[in-house]
């Protein structure tokens, strides 16, 4: 009980801060602040940077498979290559989905 009484002022201050800053949370939902960074990252992933990353992940998986005599690492490399190739489209579809 004493510990709860000690925490009560801190919880009250946190509640006030939450109420005061709630309007700030919706300030950037329609802005173009991060669009340049987003377009740059999408360009890298969908361009030659993503292809190089996908091929390297597959070949690293092949190397690990040869070292450990397991077939799982190349399959993980193929999975990573798939995510690099289609991940952006999946994320865009989920982010823009409407009910």
PDB file of C-alpha atoms in Angstrom:
ATOM      1  CA  UNK A   1       0.000   0.000   0.000  1.00  0.00           C
ATOM      2  CA  UNK A   2       2.842   2.376   0.852  1.00  0.00           C
ATOM      3  CA  UNK A   3       4.495   1.653  -2.458  1.00  0.00           C
ATOM      4  CA  UNK A   4       1.258   2.482  -4.278  1.00  0.00           C
ATOM      5  CA  UNK A   5       1.024   5.788  -2.414  1.00  0.00           C
ATOM      6  CA  UNK A   6       4.590   6.612  -3.453  1.00  0.00           C
ATOM      7  CA  UNK A   7       3.798   5.912  -7.098  1.00  0.00           C
ATOM      8  CA  UNK A   8       0.515   7.844  -7.161  1.00  0.00           C
ATOM      9  CA  UNK A   9       2.041  11.300  -7.886  1.00  0.00           C
ATOM     10  CA  UNK A  10       4.166   9.840 -10.694  1.00  0.00           C
ATOM     11  CA  UNK A  11       1.151   8.116 -12.233  1.00  0.00           C
ATOM     12  CA  UNK A  12      -0.789  11.374 -12.049  1.00  0.00           C
ATOM     13  CA  UNK A  13       1.997  13.237 -13.839  1.00  0.00           C
ATOM     14  CA  UNK A  14       2.127  10.542 -16.514  1.00  0.00           C
ATOM     15  CA  UNK A  15      -1.638  10.800 -17.030  1.00  0.00           C
ATOM     16  CA  UNK A  16      -1.405  14.584 -17.423  1.00  0.00           C
ATOM     17  CA  UNK A  17       1.470  14.216 -19.921  1.00  0.00           C
ATOM     18  CA  UNK A  18      -0.524  11.653 -21.885  1.00  0.00           C
ATOM     19  CA  UNK A  19      -3.538  13.949 -22.091  1.00  0.00           C
ATOM     20  CA  UNK A  20      -1.415  16.957 -23.076  1.00  0.00           C
ATOM     21  CA  UNK A  21       0.539  15.148 -25.800  1.00  0.00           C
ATOM     22  CA  UNK A  22      -2.321  13.144 -27.323  1.00  0.00           C
ATOM     23  CA  UNK A  23      -3.099  15.811 -29.908  1.00  0.00           C
ATOM     24  CA  UNK A  24       0.532  15.715 -31.052  1.00  0.00           C
ATOM     25  CA  UNK A  25       0.192  12.063 -32.073  1.00  0.00           C
ATOM     26  CA  UNK A  26      -1.996  12.872 -35.076  1.00  0.00           C
ATOM     27  CA  UNK A  27       0.122  15.743 -36.368  1.00  0.00           C
ATOM     28  CA  UNK A  28       2.161  13.729 -38.873  1.00  0.00           C
ATOM     29  CA  UNK A  29      -0.257  11.140 -40.215  1.00  0.00           C
ATOM     30  CA  UNK A  30      -0.811  12.887 -43.551  1.00  0.00           C
ATOM     31  CA  UNK A  31       2.458  14.785 -43.947  1.00  0.00           C
ATOM     32  CA  UNK A  32       5.236  14.173 -46.414  1.00  0.00           C
ATOM     33  CA  UNK A  33       8.046  14.267 -43.875  1.00  0.00           C
ATOM     34  CA  UNK A  34       9.284  10.695 -44.348  1.00  0.00           C
ATOM     35  CA  UNK A  35       8.247  10.208 -47.969  1.00  0.00           C
ATOM     36  CA  UNK A  36      11.737  10.911 -49.334  1.00  0.00           C
ATOM     37  CA  UNK A  37      13.340   8.379 -46.988  1.00  0.00           C
ATOM     38  CA  UNK A  38      10.601   5.847 -47.760  1.00  0.00           C
ATOM     39  CA  UNK A  39      11.022   6.263 -51.513  1.00  0.00           C
ATOM     40  CA  UNK A  40      14.802   5.902 -51.177  1.00  0.00           C
ATOM     41  CA  UNK A  41      14.531   2.678 -49.163  1.00  0.00           C
ATOM     42  CA  UNK A  42      11.909   1.213 -51.498  1.00  0.00           C
ATOM     43  CA  UNK A  43      14.102   2.103 -54.469  1.00  0.00           C
ATOM     44  CA  UNK A  44      17.054   0.301 -52.906  1.00  0.00           C
ATOM     45  CA  UNK A  45      15.046  -2.802 -52.033  1.00  0.00           C
ATOM     46  CA  UNK A  46      13.257  -3.066 -55.380  1.00  0.00           C
ATOM     47  CA  UNK A  47      16.343  -2.151 -57.409  1.00  0.00           C
ATOM     48  CA  UNK A  48      19.746  -3.721 -57.750  1.00  0.00           C
ATOM     49  CA  UNK A  49      20.484  -3.359 -54.040  1.00  0.00           C
ATOM     50  CA  UNK A  50      17.662  -5.748 -53.189  1.00  0.00           C
ATOM     51  CA  UNK A  51      18.704  -8.192 -55.897  1.00  0.00           C
ATOM     52  CA  UNK A  52      22.294  -8.204 -54.650  1.00  0.00           C
ATOM     53  CA  UNK A  53      21.087  -8.744 -51.071  1.00  0.00           C
ATOM     54  CA  UNK A  54      18.844 -11.633 -52.166  1.00  0.00           C
ATOM     55  CA  UNK A  55      21.583 -13.364 -54.166  1.00  0.00           C
ATOM     56  CA  UNK A  56      24.132 -12.896 -51.378  1.00  0.00           C
ATOM     57  CA  UNK A  57      21.755 -14.324 -48.785  1.00  0.00           C
ATOM     58  CA  UNK A  58      21.231 -17.407 -50.959  1.00  0.00           C
ATOM     59  CA  UNK A  59      24.955 -17.933 -51.529  1.00  0.00           C
ATOM     60  CA  UNK A  60      25.742 -17.405 -47.852  1.00  0.00           C
ATOM     61  CA  UNK A  61      23.077 -20.024 -47.123  1.00  0.00           C
ATOM     62  CA  UNK A  62      24.774 -22.392 -49.566  1.00  0.00           C
ATOM     63  CA  UNK A  63      28.110 -21.815 -47.845  1.00  0.00           C
ATOM     64  CA  UNK A  64      26.642 -22.475 -44.414  1.00  0.00           C
ATOM     65  CA  UNK A  65      24.933 -25.591 -45.796  1.00  0.00           C
ATOM     66  CA  UNK A  66      28.245 -26.909 -47.094  1.00  0.00           C
ATOM     67  CA  UNK A  67      29.874 -26.189 -43.736  1.00  0.00           C
ATOM     68  CA  UNK A  68      27.138 -27.705 -41.543  1.00  0.00           C
ATOM     69  CA  UNK A  69      25.838 -30.338 -44.006  1.00  0.00           C
ATOM     70  CA  UNK A  70      22.269 -29.116 -43.558  1.00  0.00           C
ATOM     71  CA  UNK A  71      19.699 -28.099 -46.157  1.00  0.00           C
ATOM     72  CA  UNK A  72      18.021 -25.471 -44.000  1.00  0.00           C
ATOM     73  CA  UNK A  73      20.368 -22.483 -44.651  1.00  0.00           C
ATOM     74  CA  UNK A  74      19.767 -22.349 -48.442  1.00  0.00           C
ATOM     75  CA  UNK A  75      16.037 -22.536 -47.792  1.00  0.00           C
ATOM     76  CA  UNK A  76      16.367 -19.611 -45.397  1.00  0.00           C
ATOM     77  CA  UNK A  77      18.298 -17.776 -48.114  1.00  0.00           C
ATOM     78  CA  UNK A  78      15.462 -18.412 -50.564  1.00  0.00           C
ATOM     79  CA  UNK A  79      12.985 -17.185 -47.930  1.00  0.00           C
ATOM     80  CA  UNK A  80      14.988 -13.997 -47.414  1.00  0.00           C
ATOM     81  CA  UNK A  81      15.174 -13.492 -51.187  1.00  0.00           C
ATOM     82  CA  UNK A  82      11.386 -13.910 -51.386  1.00  0.00           C
ATOM     83  CA  UNK A  83      10.843 -11.368 -48.609  1.00  0.00           C
ATOM     84  CA  UNK A  84      13.174  -8.886 -50.289  1.00  0.00           C
ATOM     85  CA  UNK A  85      11.377  -9.319 -53.612  1.00  0.00           C
ATOM     86  CA  UNK A  86       7.781  -9.206 -52.360  1.00  0.00           C
ATOM     87  CA  UNK A  87       8.028  -7.709 -48.867  1.00  0.00           C
ATOM     88  CA  UNK A  88       7.493  -4.098 -49.932  1.00  0.00           C
ATOM     89  CA  UNK A  89       4.352  -4.973 -51.905  1.00  0.00           C
ATOM     90  CA  UNK A  90       2.976  -6.979 -48.977  1.00  0.00           C
ATOM     91  CA  UNK A  91       3.649  -4.167 -46.496  1.00  0.00           C
ATOM     92  CA  UNK A  92       2.110  -1.568 -48.820  1.00  0.00           C
ATOM     93  CA  UNK A  93      -0.957  -3.757 -49.261  1.00  0.00           C
ATOM     94  CA  UNK A  94      -1.386  -4.207 -45.524  1.00  0.00           C
ATOM     95  CA  UNK A  95      -0.771  -0.535 -44.766  1.00  0.00           C
ATOM     96  CA  UNK A  96      -3.278   0.712 -47.350  1.00  0.00           C
ATOM     97  CA  UNK A  97      -5.936  -1.966 -46.839  1.00  0.00           C
ATOM     98  CA  UNK A  98      -9.451  -0.777 -46.138  1.00  0.00           C
ATOM     99  CA  UNK A  99     -12.304  -2.742 -44.691  1.00  0.00           C
TER     100      UNK A  99
END
